[in-house]
């Protein structure tokens, strides 16, 4: 290009070169290799211009994506939560007695799942950066089918610990994969609702698990396989269903989705331009990892995940807790079902609020903790003899905790740009989550039974800390958005075209095709794999 002076950004070294034309120009020009940019750029660059979709066509496309993608996500999340909860479900069906487990060993088995989850979280995210997401998730579903099925042949703590560890390692890909896929196919205003709908399936899983417990309870305690072994076998067979469906139906990204026509693929990419996130880039960029590690929101998200997941101990103990209130084993299997109903109601309410107040994730997250805080206070303050009040307390904790976690999950996917940075931030967020889940069972000890005031007090403290994290995150995003607005106003007042170009949502891209011809195209910056720090046009949702 003529009459250009290069302005190299150290953070972009190895990805592309950012040039600014002479003072009369106002658009950045990007030179780079296509492999270092977003996969959606190749599709948009090589596609024939078909114009914009009409509102009816756009709605039809979103509905088509929903009807293909969401049933698969709903199914896998339901099955995953059933599988993950088999330990809690089996606790009253003979697992503890047949494997001669102490209370501490039982709690450690829950931690083992998240130790595997923690150790393999970074490799899982690295693999999803380098490999096709859909195929990698399918491979992990296959692994966890094997590990779950092997539970039924265990007879001691050591065997169960190894299998729980491996189960956590394989299932650790699902939440990160869900967050990644939702950011590829959906707008920021749509992600929170769809994450919420998917997480509602955790409540459905609790309901189904309750009926499974009820069913296998009638197998008899002196038969082989035993009740808890039948539960493991049944859940393994159920897991084979999503394995087959994912193998043939789950897409890797919008550019290769077989259920979309070529024209629909191009428009599926275009419809998420407002996210400023791009689709994905199959190149690991070191500078984006460093930027993620230096970004304060990365650690605030991780801190929130750690505190918020301390409630997970209740998910492991709920069958034991309900039975301790004086109910029989058969009654306990049925009384666990309303916990799932409460979770569905809480998430539905939060999603409804987000639809009507789309820039209010933080306030919804804060308010969602109120029922859980109330439940903790009931467990701490009400006399233990009032078993109905304590039962209501457990249901209230299920009503309030999940909506807040979902709102912050959607925040992570919507406030981080740059594919490597996003996978790194997601990995650190889930590391915080897994650390909380490892710790959450360790304070439910025999010495605190039956009232368990100390565990409930720790859970209450974690709720309050989670609220503080959400409020600090909101303050951080409000301040950063305001800083960018002031910077733009100052650039406009000074007539600084170089700075103003950084706020433009578009840039000129020059690439060399296979024939050696230079392709020059004006594209949305979302396809340049810029981070949210690099792209000053990016605004943080609240």
Coordinates of C-alpha atoms in Angstrom, one line a residue, residues 81 84-85 87-89 91 103 106-111 113-114 164 305-322 324-325 339 343 369 372 376 379 393-394 397-398 401-402 432-445 449 452 454-460 462-463:
X81 CA -26.0 -33.8 36.2
X84 CA -22.4 -36.4 38.5
X85 CA -25.1 -36.8 41.2
X87 CA -22.7 -40.4 44.4
X88 CA -25.2 -38.4 46.4
X89 CA -28.1 -40.6 45.0
X91 CA -25.5 -42.6 49.5
X103 CA -18.0 -39.9 56.4
X106 CA -17.5 -40.3 51.2
X107 CA -16.8 -36.5 51.2
X108 CA -13.4 -37.1 49.6
X109 CA -15.0 -39.0 46.8
X110 CA -17.0 -35.9 45.9
X111 CA -13.8 -33.9 46.0
X113 CA -14.4 -35.6 41.0
X114 CA -13.4 -32.0 41.1
X164 CA -14.5 -40.3 40.3
X305 CA -16.9 -19.1 41.0
X306 CA -15.0 -20.4 44.0
X307 CA -17.3 -18.8 46.6
X308 CA -20.5 -19.6 44.7
X309 CA -19.6 -23.3 44.3
X310 CA -19.2 -23.8 48.1
X311 CA -22.9 -24.5 48.1
X312 CA -22.1 -27.7 46.2
X313 CA -21.7 -29.5 49.5
X314 CA -25.5 -29.4 49.9
X315 CA -25.8 -31.2 46.5
X316 CA -23.7 -34.0 47.8
X317 CA -25.3 -34.2 51.2
X318 CA -28.9 -33.5 50.4
X319 CA -30.2 -37.1 50.6
X320 CA -28.3 -37.6 53.9
X321 CA -29.6 -34.3 55.2
X322 CA -33.3 -35.0 54.3
X324 CA -31.6 -37.0 59.0
X325 CA -34.7 -34.8 59.5
X339 CA -35.3 -29.5 44.9
X343 CA -34.1 -24.9 40.8
X369 CA -28.9 -15.1 46.3
X372 CA -30.4 -19.1 49.4
X376 CA -29.2 -20.9 55.3
X379 CA -31.1 -24.1 58.8
X393 CA -34.6 -24.3 53.8
X394 CA -33.0 -26.9 51.5
X397 CA -31.1 -23.0 48.6
X398 CA -31.8 -24.7 45.3
X401 CA -28.1 -20.4 43.9
X402 CA -28.2 -21.5 40.3
X432 CA -12.2 -21.4 40.7
X433 CA -15.4 -23.4 40.4
X434 CA -13.6 -26.7 40.9
X435 CA -11.6 -25.5 43.9
X436 CA -14.8 -24.5 45.6
X437 CA -16.4 -27.9 44.8
X438 CA -13.3 -29.7 46.2
X439 CA -13.6 -27.8 49.4
X440 CA -17.4 -27.7 49.8
X441 CA -17.7 -31.2 51.1
X442 CA -14.8 -31.1 53.6
X443 CA -16.6 -29.1 56.2
X444 CA -19.7 -31.5 56.4
X445 CA -18.2 -33.6 59.2
X449 CA -24.2 -33.4 62.9
X452 CA -24.7 -28.7 61.0
X454 CA -20.9 -24.7 61.0
X455 CA -21.4 -26.0 57.4
X456 CA -24.5 -23.9 57.0
X457 CA -22.7 -20.8 58.4
X458 CA -19.8 -21.3 55.9
X459 CA -22.3 -21.6 53.1
X460 CA -24.0 -18.4 54.2
X462 CA -19.9 -17.8 50.7
X463 CA -23.2 -16.3 49.5

